[in-house]
Coordinates of N, CA and C in Angstrom, one line a residue:
V1 N 0.8 -1.2 0.0 CA 0.0 0.0 0.0 C 0.9 1.2 0.0
R2 N 1.7 1.4 1.0 CA 2.6 2.6 1.1 C 3.9 2.2 1.8
T3 N 5.0 2.6 1.2 CA 6.3 2.4 1.7 C 7.1 3.8 1.7
F4 N 7.6 4.2 2.8 CA 8.3 5.5 2.8 C 9.4 5.4 3.9
T5 N 10.4 6.3 3.8 CA 11.5 6.4 4.8 C 11.5 7.8 5.4
R6 N 12.1 7.8 6.5 CA 12.3 9.1 7.2 C 13.7 9.1 7.8
K7 N 14.3 10.3 7.8 CA 15.6 10.5 8.4 C 15.4 10.8 9.9
L8 N 16.2 10.1 10.8 CA 16.0 10.3 12.2 C 17.0 11.3 12.8
K9 N 16.5 12.0 13.8 CA 17.4 13.0 14.5 C 17.6 12.4 15.9
D10 N 18.6 13.0 16.6 CA 18.8 12.6 18.0 C 17.6 12.8 18.8
G11 N 17.3 11.9 19.8 CA 16.2 12.1 20.6 C 15.0 11.4 20.1
M12 N 13.8 11.8 20.6 CA 12.5 11.2 20.2 C 12.1 11.7 18.8
N13 N 11.7 10.7 18.0 CA 11.2 11.0 16.6 C 9.8 10.6 16.4
R14 N 9.0 11.3 15.6 CA 7.7 11.0 15.3 C 7.5 11.0 13.8
T15 N 6.7 10.1 13.3 CA 6.4 10.1 11.9 C 5.0 9.7 11.7
F16 N 4.4 10.0 10.5 CA 3.0 9.8 10.3 C 2.8 9.1 9.0
W17 N 1.8 8.2 9.0 CA 1.2 7.7 7.7 C -0.2 8.4 7.6
R18 N -0.3 9.1 6.5 CA -1.6 9.9 6.3 C -2.6 9.1 5.5
F19 N -2.6 7.8 5.7 CA -3.6 6.9 5.1 C -3.7 7.0 3.6
E20 N -2.5 7.2 2.9 CA -2.5 7.2 1.5 C -1.7 6.0 1.0
K21 N -2.0 5.7 -0.3 CA -1.2 4.6 -1.0 C 0.0 5.2 -1.7
D22 N 0.9 4.3 -2.2 CA 1.9 4.8 -3.0 C 1.3 5.4 -4.3
G23 N 1.9 6.5 -4.7 CA 1.5 7.1 -5.9 C 2.4 6.7 -7.1
I24 N 2.3 7.4 -8.2 CA 3.2 7.1 -9.3 C 3.9 8.4 -9.8
E25 N 4.9 8.2 -10.6 CA 5.7 9.3 -11.1 C 5.1 9.6 -12.5
G26 N 5.1 10.9 -12.8 CA 4.8 11.3 -14.2 C 6.0 11.7 -15.0
P27 N 5.8 12.1 -16.2 CA 7.0 12.6 -17.0 C 7.7 13.8 -16.4
S28 N 9.0 13.7 -16.3 CA 9.8 14.8 -15.7 C 11.2 14.8 -16.3
R29 N 11.7 16.0 -16.4 CA 13.1 16.2 -16.9 C 14.1 15.8 -15.8
R30 N 13.7 16.0 -14.6 CA 14.6 15.7 -13.4 C 14.8 14.2 -13.3
K31 N 16.0 13.9 -12.9 CA 16.3 12.5 -12.6 C 16.0 12.2 -11.1
R32 N 15.2 11.2 -10.9 CA 14.8 10.8 -9.6 C 15.8 9.9 -9.0
K33 N 16.2 10.1 -7.7 CA 17.1 9.2 -7.1 C 16.6 7.8 -7.0
K34 N 17.4 6.8 -7.1 CA 17.0 5.4 -7.1 C 16.3 5.0 -5.8
D35 N 16.8 5.6 -4.7 CA 16.3 5.3 -3.4 C 15.2 6.2 -2.9
A36 N 14.7 7.1 -3.8 CA 13.7 8.1 -3.4 C 12.4 7.4 -3.1
D37 N 11.6 7.9 -2.2 CA 10.3 7.4 -1.9 C 9.4 7.7 -3.1
K38 N 8.4 6.8 -3.3 CA 7.4 7.1 -4.3 C 6.5 8.3 -3.9
P39 N 5.9 9.0 -4.8 CA 5.1 10.1 -4.4 C 3.8 9.6 -3.7
R40 N 3.2 10.5 -3.0 CA 1.9 10.1 -2.3 C 0.9 9.8 -3.3
G41 N 0.0 8.9 -3.0 CA -1.1 8.5 -3.9 C -2.4 8.7 -3.3
L42 N -3.4 8.0 -3.7 CA -4.8 8.1 -3.3 C -4.9 7.6 -1.8
D43 N -5.9 8.1 -1.1 CA -6.3 7.6 0.2 C -6.7 6.2 0.1
V44 N -6.3 5.4 1.1 CA -6.8 4.0 1.2 C -8.2 3.9 1.5
M45 N -8.8 2.8 1.2 CA -10.2 2.5 1.6 C -10.2 2.2 3.1
P46 N -11.3 2.4 3.7 CA -11.4 2.0 5.2 C -11.2 0.5 5.3
G47 N -10.5 0.1 6.3 CA -10.2 -1.3 6.5 C -9.1 -1.5 7.5
I48 N -8.7 -2.7 7.7 CA -7.6 -3.1 8.6 C -6.3 -3.2 7.8
Y49 N -5.2 -2.5 8.4 CA -3.9 -2.5 7.7 C -2.8 -2.8 8.7
K50 N -1.8 -3.4 8.2 CA -0.6 -3.8 9.0 C 0.5 -2.7 8.8
I51 N 0.9 -2.2 9.9 CA 2.0 -1.2 9.9 C 3.3 -1.9 10.3
I52 N 4.3 -1.8 9.4 CA 5.6 -2.4 9.7 C 6.7 -1.3 9.8
V53 N 7.4 -1.3 10.9 CA 8.5 -0.3 11.1 C 9.8 -1.0 11.1
E54 N 10.8 -0.5 10.4 CA 12.1 -1.1 10.4 C 13.1 0.0 10.8
L55 N 14.1 -0.4 11.6 CA 15.2 0.4 12.0 C 16.4 -0.4 12.1
G56 N 17.3 -0.3 11.1 CA 18.5 -1.2 11.1 C 18.1 -2.7 11.0
D57 N 18.5 -3.5 11.9 CA 18.1 -4.9 11.9 C 16.9 -5.2 12.7
S58 N 16.3 -4.1 13.3 CA 15.1 -4.3 14.1 C 13.8 -4.1 13.3
K59 N 12.8 -4.8 13.6 CA 11.5 -4.7 12.9 C 10.4 -5.0 13.8
D60 N 9.3 -4.2 13.7 CA 8.1 -4.5 14.5 C 6.9 -4.1 13.7
S61 N 5.8 -4.6 14.1 CA 4.5 -4.3 13.4 C 3.3 -4.2 14.3
S62 N 2.3 -3.6 13.8 CA 1.1 -3.4 14.5 C -0.1 -3.3 13.5
M63 N -1.3 -3.7 13.9 CA -2.4 -3.6 13.1 C -3.2 -2.3 13.4
V64 N -3.7 -1.7 12.4 CA -4.5 -0.4 12.6 C -5.8 -0.5 11.8
S65 N -6.8 0.1 12.3 CA -8.1 0.2 11.7 C -8.3 1.6 11.1
V66 N -8.4 1.7 9.8 CA -8.6 3.0 9.2 C -10.1 3.1 9.0
K67 N -10.7 4.2 9.6 CA -12.1 4.4 9.6 C -12.4 5.6 8.7
P68 N -13.6 5.7 8.1 CA -14.0 6.9 7.4 C -14.3 8.0 8.3
D69 N -14.0 9.2 7.8 CA -14.3 10.5 8.6 C -15.8 10.5 8.8
P70 N -16.3 10.5 10.0 CA -17.8 10.5 10.3 C -18.4 11.8 9.8
R71 N -17.6 12.9 9.6 CA -18.2 14.2 9.2 C -18.4 14.2 7.7
S72 N -17.8 13.3 7.0 CA -17.9 13.2 5.5 C -19.1 12.5 5.0
K73 N -19.7 13.0 4.0 CA -20.9 12.3 3.4 C -20.5 11.3 2.3
I74 N -19.2 11.2 2.0 CA -18.7 10.3 1.0 C -19.0 8.9 1.4
T75 N -19.5 8.1 0.5 CA -19.8 6.7 0.8 C -18.7 5.7 0.3
D76 N -18.7 4.5 0.7 CA -17.7 3.5 0.2 C -17.9 3.3 -1.3
V77 N -19.1 3.4 -1.8 CA -19.3 3.3 -3.2 C -18.6 4.4 -4.0
D78 N -18.7 5.6 -3.4 CA -18.0 6.8 -4.0 C -16.5 6.5 -4.0
R79 N -16.0 6.1 -2.8 CA -14.5 5.9 -2.7 C -14.0 4.8 -3.6
K80 N -14.8 3.8 -3.8 CA -14.4 2.7 -4.7 C -14.4 3.2 -6.1
A81 N -15.4 4.0 -6.5 CA -15.4 4.5 -7.9 C -14.3 5.5 -8.2
I82 N -13.9 6.3 -7.2 CA -12.8 7.3 -7.3 C -11.5 6.5 -7.5
N83 N -11.3 5.5 -6.6 CA -10.1 4.7 -6.7 C -10.0 3.9 -8.0
E84 N -11.1 3.4 -8.5 CA -11.0 2.6 -9.7 C -10.7 3.5 -10.9
E85 N -11.4 4.7 -11.0 CA -11.1 5.6 -12.1 C -9.7 6.1 -12.0
S86 N -9.2 6.4 -10.8 CA -7.9 6.9 -10.7 C -6.8 5.9 -11.1
E87 N -7.1 4.6 -10.7 CA -6.1 3.6 -11.1 C -6.1 3.4 -12.6
E88 N -7.2 3.5 -13.3 CA -7.2 3.5 -14.7 C -6.5 4.7 -15.3
F89 N -6.7 5.8 -14.7 CA -6.0 7.0 -15.2 C -4.5 6.9 -15.0
Y90 N -4.1 6.3 -13.9 CA -2.6 6.1 -13.6 C -1.9 5.3 -14.7
K91 N -2.7 4.5 -15.4 CA -2.1 3.7 -16.5 C -1.7 4.7 -17.6
I92 N -2.5 5.7 -17.8 CA -2.1 6.7 -18.8 C -0.8 7.5 -18.4
I93 N -0.8 7.9 -17.1 CA 0.4 8.6 -16.7 C 1.7 7.7 -16.8
T94 N 1.5 6.4 -16.4 CA 2.7 5.5 -16.5 C 3.2 5.4 -17.9
A95 N 2.3 5.3 -18.9 CA 2.6 5.1 -20.3 C 3.3 6.4 -20.8
T96 N 2.8 7.6 -20.4 CA 3.4 8.8 -20.8 C 4.8 9.0 -20.2
K97 N 5.0 8.5 -19.0 CA 6.4 8.6 -18.4 C 7.3 7.7 -19.1
E98 N 6.9 6.5 -19.5 CA 7.8 5.6 -20.2 C 8.1 6.1 -21.6
S99 N 7.2 6.8 -22.2 CA 7.4 7.4 -23.5 C 8.4 8.5 -23.4
F100 N 8.3 9.4 -22.4 CA 9.2 10.5 -22.2 C 10.6 10.0 -21.8
D101 N 10.6 9.0 -21.0 CA 11.9 8.4 -20.6 C 12.7 7.9 -21.8
Q102 N 12.0 7.4 -22.8 CA 12.6 7.0 -24.1 C 13.3 8.2 -24.8
L103 N 12.6 9.3 -24.7 CA 13.2 10.5 -25.3 C 14.5 10.9 -24.5
K104 N 14.4 10.8 -23.2 CA 15.6 11.2 -22.4 C 16.8 10.2 -22.7
D105 N 16.5 8.9 -22.8 CA 17.5 7.9 -23.1 C 18.1 8.2 -24.5
A106 N 17.3 8.6 -25.4 CA 17.7 8.9 -26.8 C 18.7 10.1 -26.7
K107 N 18.3 11.1 -25.9 CA 19.1 12.3 -25.8 C 20.5 11.9 -25.2
K108 N 20.6 11.0 -24.3 CA 21.8 10.6 -23.7 C 22.7 9.9 -24.7
S109 N 22.0 9.0 -25.5 CA 22.7 8.3 -26.6 C 23.3 9.2 -27.6
L110 N 22.6 10.3 -27.8 CA 23.0 11.3 -28.8 C 24.3 12.0 -28.4
D111 N 24.5 12.2 -27.1 CA 25.7 12.8 -26.6 C 26.9 11.8 -26.8
L112 N 26.6 10.5 -26.6 CA 27.7 9.5 -26.9 C 28.0 9.4 -28.4
S113 N 26.9 9.6 -29.2 CA 27.1 9.5 -30.7 C 28.0 10.7 -31.2
R114 N 27.8 11.8 -30.5 CA 28.6 13.0 -30.9 C 30.1 12.7 -30.8
K115 N 30.5 12.0 -29.7 CA 31.9 11.6 -29.5 C 32.4 10.6 -30.6
I116 N 31.5 9.7 -31.0 CA 31.9 8.7 -32.0 C 32.0 9.4 -33.3
I117 N 31.2 10.4 -33.6 CA 31.2 11.1 -34.9 C 32.5 11.9 -35.0
E118 N 33.0 12.4 -33.9 CA 34.2 13.2 -33.9 C 35.4 12.4 -34.2
M119 N 35.3 11.0 -34.1 CA 36.4 10.1 -34.4 C 36.5 9.8 -35.9
Q120 N 35.5 10.2 -36.7 CA 35.4 9.9 -38.1 C 36.2 10.9 -38.9
E121 N 36.4 10.5 -40.2 CA 37.1 11.4 -41.2 C 36.3 12.6 -41.4
D122 N 36.9 13.7 -41.7 CA 36.3 15.0 -41.8 C 35.2 15.0 -42.9
T123 N 35.4 14.3 -44.0 CA 34.4 14.2 -45.1 C 33.1 13.5 -44.6
L124 N 33.2 12.6 -43.7 CA 32.1 11.9 -43.2 C 31.4 12.7 -42.0
Q125 N 32.2 13.4 -41.3 CA 31.6 14.1 -40.1 C 30.5 15.1 -40.5
K126 N 30.7 15.8 -41.6 CA 29.7 16.9 -42.0 C 28.3 16.3 -42.1
D127 N 28.2 15.2 -42.9 CA 26.9 14.6 -43.1 C 26.3 14.0 -41.8
L128 N 27.2 13.4 -41.0 CA 26.7 12.8 -39.7 C 26.3 13.9 -38.7
K129 N 27.0 15.0 -38.7 CA 26.6 16.1 -37.8 C 25.3 16.7 -38.2
K130 N 25.0 16.7 -39.5 CA 23.7 17.2 -40.0 C 22.6 16.3 -39.6
Q131 N 22.8 15.0 -39.7 CA 21.8 14.0 -39.3 C 21.6 14.1 -37.8
M132 N 22.6 14.3 -37.0 CA 22.5 14.4 -35.6 C 21.7 15.6 -35.1
K133 N 22.0 16.7 -35.8 CA 21.3 17.9 -35.5 C 19.8 17.8 -35.7
E134 N 19.4 17.1 -36.8 CA 18.0 16.9 -37.2 C 17.4 16.0 -36.1
I135 N 18.1 15.0 -35.7 CA 17.6 14.1 -34.6 C 17.4 14.9 -33.3
S136 N 18.4 15.7 -33.0 CA 18.3 16.5 -31.8 C 17.1 17.4 -31.8
N137 N 16.9 18.1 -32.9 CA 15.8 19.0 -33.0 C 14.4 18.3 -32.8
S138 N 14.4 17.1 -33.4 CA 13.1 16.2 -33.3 C 12.9 15.8 -31.8
L139 N 14.0 15.5 -31.1 CA 13.9 15.1 -29.7 C 13.4 16.3 -28.9
D140 N 13.9 17.5 -29.2 CA 13.4 18.7 -28.4 C 12.0 19.0 -28.7
S141 N 11.6 18.9 -30.0 CA 10.2 19.2 -30.4 C 9.2 18.2 -29.7
L142 N 9.6 16.9 -29.7 CA 8.7 15.9 -29.1 C 8.7 16.1 -27.5
S143 N 9.8 16.4 -26.9 CA 9.9 16.6 -25.5 C 9.0 17.8 -25.1
N144 N 8.9 18.8 -25.9 CA 8.1 20.0 -25.6 C 6.6 19.7 -25.8
L145 N 6.2 18.6 -26.3 CA 4.8 18.2 -26.3 C 4.4 17.8 -24.9
F146 N 5.4 17.3 -24.2 CA 5.1 16.8 -22.8 C 5.0 18.0 -21.8
M147 N 6.0 18.9 -22.0 CA 6.2 20.0 -21.0 C 6.9 21.1 -21.7
D148 N 6.9 22.3 -21.0 CA 7.6 23.5 -21.5 C 9.1 23.2 -21.7
P149 N 9.7 23.9 -22.6 CA 11.2 23.8 -22.8 C 11.9 24.2 -21.5
E150 N 13.1 23.8 -21.3 CA 13.9 24.1 -20.2 C 14.4 25.6 -20.3
G151 N 14.6 26.2 -19.2 CA 15.2 27.5 -19.2 C 14.3 28.7 -19.3
L152 N 13.0 28.4 -19.3 CA 12.0 29.5 -19.4 C 11.9 30.2 -18.0
K153 N 11.8 31.5 -18.0 CA 11.7 32.3 -16.8 C 10.3 32.5 -16.4
G154 N 10.1 32.7 -15.1 CA 8.8 32.9 -14.6 C 7.9 31.7 -14.5
I155 N 6.7 31.9 -14.1 CA 5.7 30.8 -13.9 C 5.1 30.5 -15.3
Q156 N 5.2 29.2 -15.7 CA 4.7 28.8 -17.0 C 3.5 27.9 -16.9
R157 N 2.4 28.3 -17.5 CA 1.2 27.5 -17.4 C 0.6 27.2 -18.8
N158 N 1.4 26.6 -19.6 CA 0.9 26.3 -21.0 C -0.1 25.2 -21.0
P159 N -1.4 25.5 -21.3 CA -2.5 24.5 -21.2 C -2.4 23.5 -22.2
N160 N -1.5 23.6 -23.2 CA -1.5 22.7 -24.3 C -0.5 21.6 -24.2
T161 N 0.3 21.6 -23.1 CA 1.3 20.5 -22.9 C 0.5 19.3 -22.3
L162 N 1.1 18.1 -22.6 CA 0.5 16.9 -22.1 C 0.5 16.9 -20.6
N163 N 1.6 17.3 -20.0 CA 1.6 17.3 -18.5 C 0.5 18.2 -17.9
N164 N 0.2 19.3 -18.5 CA -0.9 20.1 -18.0 C -2.2 19.4 -18.1
R165 N -2.4 18.7 -19.2 CA -3.7 18.0 -19.3 C -3.8 16.9 -18.3
L166 N -2.7 16.2 -18.1 CA -2.6 15.1 -17.1 C -2.9 15.7 -15.7
W167 N -2.3 16.8 -15.4 CA -2.5 17.4 -14.1 C -4.0 17.9 -13.9
T168 N -4.6 18.4 -14.9 CA -6.0 18.8 -14.8 C -6.9 17.7 -14.5
A169 N -6.7 16.6 -15.3 CA -7.5 15.4 -15.0 C -7.3 14.8 -13.6
R170 N -6.0 14.8 -13.2 CA -5.6 14.3 -11.9 C -6.3 15.1 -10.8
R171 N -6.3 16.4 -11.0 CA -6.9 17.3 -10.0 C -8.4 17.1 -9.9
Y172 N -9.0 16.9 -11.0 CA -10.5 16.6 -11.0 C -10.8 15.4 -10.2
L173 N -10.0 14.3 -10.5 CA -10.3 13.0 -9.8 C -9.9 13.1 -8.4
G174 N -8.8 13.8 -8.1 CA -8.4 13.9 -6.7 C -9.3 14.7 -5.8
S175 N -10.0 15.7 -6.4 CA -10.9 16.5 -5.6 C -12.3 16.0 -5.6
S176 N -12.6 14.8 -6.2 CA -13.9 14.3 -6.2 C -14.3 13.7 -4.9
W177 N -15.5 14.0 -4.4 CA -16.1 13.5 -3.2 C -17.2 12.5 -3.4
T178 N -17.5 12.4 -4.7 CA -18.6 11.4 -5.1 C -18.0 10.7 -6.4
I179 N -18.9 9.9 -6.9 CA -18.5 9.2 -8.2 C -18.1 10.3 -9.2
P180 N -16.9 10.2 -9.8 CA -16.4 11.2 -10.7 C -17.5 11.6 -11.8
G181 N -17.7 12.9 -11.9 CA -18.8 13.4 -12.8 C -18.4 13.6 -14.2
Q182 N -19.2 14.3 -14.9 CA -19.0 14.6 -16.3 C -17.7 15.4 -16.6
N183 N -17.5 16.4 -15.8 CA -16.3 17.3 -16.0 C -15.0 16.5 -15.8
A184 N -15.0 15.7 -14.7 CA -13.8 14.8 -14.4 C -13.5 13.9 -15.5
M185 N -14.6 13.2 -16.0 CA -14.4 12.2 -17.0 C -14.0 12.8 -18.4
K186 N -14.5 14.0 -18.6 CA -14.1 14.7 -19.8 C -12.7 15.1 -19.8
A187 N -12.2 15.5 -18.6 CA -10.8 15.8 -18.5 C -9.9 14.6 -18.7
V188 N -10.4 13.5 -18.2 CA -9.6 12.2 -18.4 C -9.6 11.8 -19.8
T189 N -10.7 12.0 -20.5 CA -10.8 11.6 -21.9 C -9.9 12.5 -22.8
N190 N -9.8 13.8 -22.5 CA -8.9 14.7 -23.2 C -7.5 14.4 -22.9
A191 N -7.2 14.0 -21.7 CA -5.8 13.6 -21.4 C -5.4 12.3 -22.1
R192 N -6.3 11.4 -22.1 CA -6.0 10.1 -22.8 C -5.8 10.3 -24.3
E193 N -6.7 11.1 -24.9 CA -6.5 11.4 -26.4 C -5.2 12.1 -26.7
E194 N -4.8 13.1 -25.8 CA -3.6 13.8 -26.0 C -2.4 12.9 -25.8
A195 N -2.5 12.0 -24.8 CA -1.4 11.0 -24.5 C -1.2 10.1 -25.6
E196 N -2.3 9.5 -26.2 CA -2.3 8.6 -27.2 C -1.6 9.2 -28.5
E197 N -2.0 10.4 -28.8 CA -1.4 11.1 -29.9 C 0.1 11.4 -29.8
T198 N 0.4 11.8 -28.6 CA 1.8 12.1 -28.3 C 2.7 10.9 -28.3
I199 N 2.2 9.8 -27.6 CA 3.0 8.6 -27.6 C 3.1 8.0 -29.0
K200 N 2.1 8.1 -29.8 CA 2.2 7.6 -31.2 C 3.3 8.4 -32.0
A201 N 3.4 9.7 -31.8 CA 4.4 10.5 -32.4 C 5.8 10.1 -32.0
V202 N 6.0 9.8 -30.7 CA 7.3 9.3 -30.2 C 7.6 8.0 -30.7
N203 N 6.6 7.1 -30.7 CA 6.9 5.7 -31.3 C 7.3 5.7 -32.7
E204 N 6.7 6.6 -33.5 CA 7.0 6.7 -34.9 C 8.4 7.2 -35.1
F205 N 8.8 8.2 -34.3 CA 10.1 8.8 -34.4 C 11.2 7.7 -34.0
I206 N 10.9 7.1 -32.9 CA 11.9 6.1 -32.4 C 12.1 4.9 -33.3
Q207 N 11.0 4.5 -33.9 CA 11.0 3.3 -34.8 C 11.5 3.6 -36.2
V208 N 11.5 4.8 -36.6 CA 11.9 5.2 -38.0 C 13.1 6.0 -38.0
D209 N 13.0 7.3 -37.8 CA 14.1 8.2 -37.9 C 15.3 7.9 -36.9
Y210 N 14.9 7.7 -35.7 CA 16.0 7.4 -34.7 C 16.6 6.1 -34.9
L211 N 15.8 5.1 -35.3 CA 16.4 3.8 -35.6 C 17.4 3.8 -36.7
L212 N 17.0 4.5 -37.8 CA 18.0 4.7 -38.9 C 19.3 5.3 -38.5
F213 N 19.1 6.4 -37.7 CA 20.4 7.1 -37.2 C 21.2 6.2 -36.3
Q214 N 20.5 5.4 -35.5 CA 21.1 4.5 -34.6 C 21.9 3.4 -35.4
E215 N 21.3 2.9 -36.5 CA 22.0 1.9 -37.3 C 23.2 2.5 -38.0
T216 N 23.1 3.8 -38.4 CA 24.2 4.4 -39.0 C 25.4 4.6 -38.1
I217 N 25.1 5.0 -36.8 CA 26.2 5.1 -35.8 C 26.8 3.8 -35.5
N218 N 25.9 2.8 -35.3 CA 26.4 1.4 -35.0 C 27.3 0.9 -36.1
G219 N 27.1 1.3 -37.3 CA 27.9 0.8 -38.4 C 29.3 1.5 -38.6
L220 N 29.5 2.6 -37.8 CA 30.7 3.3 -37.9 C 31.9 2.6 -37.2
R221 N 33.1 2.9 -37.7 CA 34.3 2.3 -37.1 C 34.6 3.2 -36.0
V222 N 34.8 2.7 -34.8 CA 35.1 3.5 -33.6 C 36.6 3.3 -33.3
K223 N 37.3 4.4 -33.5 CA 38.7 4.4 -33.3 C 39.0 5.1 -31.9
I224 N 39.1 4.2 -30.9 CA 39.3 4.7 -29.5 C 40.7 5.1 -29.2
F225 N 41.7 4.3 -29.7 CA 43.0 4.6 -29.3 C 43.8 5.4 -30.4
K226 N 44.5 6.4 -30.0 CA 45.3 7.2 -31.0 C 46.6 6.4 -31.3
E227 N 46.9 6.4 -32.6 CA 48.1 5.7 -33.0 C 49.4 6.4 -32.5
M228 N 50.3 5.6 -31.9 CA 51.5 6.2 -31.3 C 52.7 5.5 -32.0
Q229 N 53.7 6.4 -32.3 CA 54.9 5.9 -32.9 C 56.0 5.9 -31.9
P230 N 56.9 5.0 -32.0 CA 58.1 4.9 -31.1 C 58.8 6.3 -31.0
V231 N 59.2 6.7 -29.8 CA 59.9 7.9 -29.6 C 61.4 7.7 -29.6
K232 N 62.1 8.5 -30.3 CA 63.6 8.4 -30.3 C 64.2 9.7 -30.4
I233 N 65.4 9.8 -29.9 CA 66.2 11.1 -29.9 C 66.9 11.1 -31.2
E234 N 66.7 12.2 -32.0 CA 67.4 12.3 -33.3 C 68.9 12.6 -33.1

């Protein structure tokens, strides 16, 4: 349901589980640490849960009962519907993250390709650098479909980016207190359509233009070591 870590200080420490599940990551230019906790997700359904606490080699556990807020009019039927719709929506976010990660990986490979190109003959370098620039421009254009370009100043709220549409749908679902209504489902539909179109564009690029460039680079002779002649005193 939920796994998270906390850094301890000297003396007594307190930590809280706020009755949420593990969330998911969306598309991001930032590199997340491998040991980073997952984002917060949806609230859990009322029920019995086991809390496990680990510190070094020590481990202990306890059972807790999560009860609904008696002041809230939300029903278990509503909670279940919100959770089910959100879990389906999370599949869209997961797919968009995987697609954006492919663009980031391609960008890294492009940096390595640049070094390989610099090892080639001058007559070959010109054409290869032109191809690489075209690939780089395509990567930037596709990345900007997901989110605003890097380096922009001030607060940017471009409503046409995929991340913005995902956030809008996520906000509608997250703020629902009853079975998600027409506005929420419309936002989800818009996000899905935009995601499908964007992912399709990325797939076509990766499977055609980028693949051809990749095959070209893989076919190049890589000259890692510089030829050295014996040194002698004349």
